[in-house]
Coordinates of C-alpha atoms in Angstrom, one line a residue:
X1 CA 7.1 4.2 14.4
X2 CA 7.5 0.8 16.0
X3 CA 8.2 -0.6 12.5
X4 CA 11.5 1.3 12.2
X5 CA 14.9 -0.4 12.4
X6 CA 17.1 0.5 15.4
X7 CA 19.5 2.6 13.2
X8 CA 16.6 4.5 11.8
X9 CA 15.1 5.1 15.2
X10 CA 18.5 6.5 16.4
X11 CA 18.5 8.8 13.4
X12 CA 15.0 10.0 14.3
X13 CA 16.1 10.6 17.9
X14 CA 19.1 12.7 16.6
X15 CA 16.8 14.6 14.1
X16 CA 14.3 15.4 16.7
X17 CA 16.9 16.5 19.3
X18 CA 18.6 18.8 16.7
X19 CA 15.2 20.5 15.9
X20 CA 14.2 20.9 19.6
X21 CA 15.0 24.4 20.7
X22 CA 14.7 25.9 24.1
X23 CA 12.6 22.9 25.4
X24 CA 10.1 23.2 22.5
X25 CA 9.9 19.9 20.6
X26 CA 8.9 19.5 17.0
X27 CA 5.2 18.7 16.5
X28 CA 4.0 15.2 16.0
X29 CA 3.0 15.7 12.4
X30 CA 6.5 16.8 11.5
X31 CA 8.1 13.9 13.3
X32 CA 5.8 11.4 11.5
X33 CA 6.7 13.1 8.3
X34 CA 10.3 12.7 9.0
X35 CA 9.8 9.1 10.0
X36 CA 8.1 8.3 6.7
X37 CA 10.9 10.0 4.8
X38 CA 13.5 7.9 6.7
X39 CA 11.6 4.6 6.5
X40 CA 8.2 4.0 5.1
X41 CA 5.9 1.8 7.2
X42 CA 5.2 -1.6 5.9
X43 CA 1.8 -1.9 4.2
X44 CA 0.0 -3.4 7.2
X45 CA 1.1 -0.4 9.2
X46 CA 0.0 2.1 6.5
X47 CA -3.0 3.7 8.1
X48 CA -3.7 5.7 4.9
X49 CA -3.7 2.8 2.6
X50 CA -6.0 0.8 5.0
X51 CA -8.3 3.8 5.4
X52 CA -8.6 4.2 1.6
X53 CA -9.4 0.5 1.1
X54 CA -12.1 0.8 3.8
X55 CA -13.7 3.8 2.1
X56 CA -16.3 4.0 -0.5
X57 CA -13.6 4.3 -3.1
X58 CA -12.0 1.1 -1.9
X59 CA -15.2 -0.8 -2.0
X60 CA -15.9 0.5 -5.5
X61 CA -12.4 -0.5 -6.6
X62 CA -12.9 -4.0 -5.2
X63 CA -16.3 -4.3 -7.0
X64 CA -14.8 -3.1 -10.3
X65 CA -11.5 -5.1 -10.0
X66 CA -8.9 -2.4 -9.4
X67 CA -8.5 -2.6 -5.7
X68 CA -5.0 -4.1 -5.8
X69 CA -3.8 -1.3 -8.0
X70 CA -5.5 1.3 -5.7
X71 CA -3.8 -0.2 -2.7
X72 CA -0.4 -0.3 -4.3
X73 CA -0.5 3.3 -5.3
X74 CA -1.9 4.3 -1.8
X75 CA 1.1 2.6 -0.2
X76 CA 3.5 4.4 -2.5
X77 CA 2.0 7.9 -2.9
X78 CA -0.5 8.6 -0.2
X79 CA -2.9 11.2 -1.4
X80 CA -6.3 10.1 -2.8
X81 CA -6.1 9.6 -6.5
X82 CA -8.0 11.9 -8.9
X83 CA -9.9 11.0 -12.0
X84 CA -6.9 10.6 -14.2
X85 CA -5.1 8.3 -11.8
X86 CA -8.2 6.2 -11.3
X87 CA -8.5 5.9 -15.1
X88 CA -4.8 4.7 -15.1
X89 CA -5.5 2.3 -12.2
X90 CA -8.3 0.7 -14.1
X91 CA -6.0 0.4 -17.2
X92 CA -3.3 -1.2 -15.1
X93 CA -5.9 -3.6 -13.6
X94 CA -6.9 -4.7 -17.1
X95 CA -3.2 -5.2 -18.0
X96 CA -2.6 -7.0 -14.7
X97 CA -5.6 -9.4 -15.4
X98 CA -3.9 -10.3 -18.7
X99 CA -0.5 -10.7 -17.0
X100 CA -1.9 -13.0 -14.2
X101 CA -3.5 -15.1 -16.9
X102 CA -0.2 -15.4 -18.9
X103 CA 1.8 -16.1 -15.7
X104 CA -0.8 -18.9 -14.6
X105 CA -0.4 -20.4 -18.1
X106 CA 3.4 -20.2 -17.9
X107 CA 3.2 -21.9 -14.5
X108 CA 1.1 -24.7 -15.8
X109 CA 3.5 -25.1 -18.8
X110 CA 6.5 -25.1 -16.5
X111 CA 8.1 -22.0 -18.1
X112 CA 7.3 -19.2 -15.6
X113 CA 10.2 -17.3 -14.2
X114 CA 10.9 -16.8 -10.5
X115 CA 10.2 -13.1 -11.1
X116 CA 6.8 -13.9 -12.7
X117 CA 5.9 -16.2 -9.8
X118 CA 6.9 -13.6 -7.3
X119 CA 4.9 -10.9 -8.9
X120 CA 1.8 -13.1 -8.9
X121 CA 2.4 -14.0 -5.2
X122 CA 2.8 -10.4 -4.3
X123 CA -0.4 -9.5 -6.3
X124 CA -2.3 -12.2 -4.4
X125 CA -0.8 -11.1 -1.0
X126 CA -2.1 -7.6 -1.6
X127 CA -5.5 -8.9 -2.6
X128 CA -5.7 -11.1 0.6
X129 CA -4.8 -8.0 2.7
X130 CA -7.5 -5.9 1.0
X131 CA -10.0 -8.6 1.6
X132 CA -9.1 -8.8 5.2
X133 CA -9.3 -5.0 5.6
X134 CA -12.7 -4.9 3.9
X135 CA -13.9 -7.9 5.9
X136 CA -13.0 -6.2 9.1
X137 CA -15.1 -3.2 8.1
X138 CA -18.0 -5.4 7.3
X139 CA -17.7 -7.2 10.7
X140 CA -17.5 -3.8 12.5
X141 CA -20.7 -2.7 10.7
X142 CA -22.5 -5.9 11.6
X143 CA -21.5 -5.6 15.2
X144 CA -22.8 -2.0 15.4

């Protein structure tokens, strides 16, 4: 919970103290759940999103071109996506490929909006993070 702001940490202390009864403190899982409700961790601190990207599903998503969309939903929702969600992620990836192409064309023509440029930069930031996560897994496997 080192990612939390000072105000949110104070809120957590208050919440934990109010739920402690007769010297029995709330369990760690409950405290972590409260923390995520108060302030979600930044993507790099999202152990679940990193774990999913390291998994077979993450490698499949990377190979098939929907890893960014998988990463984004993992950061937002958490649980592993089912078949329906994966189908939607693949559709979103197709739409995003088209969107990236249009934004690049708009940039070249000098008519891209700041929002378009920011969306493209954010997409590439996620892709870079995914590549770093998967590269770390490859390096760990090579070292073993």
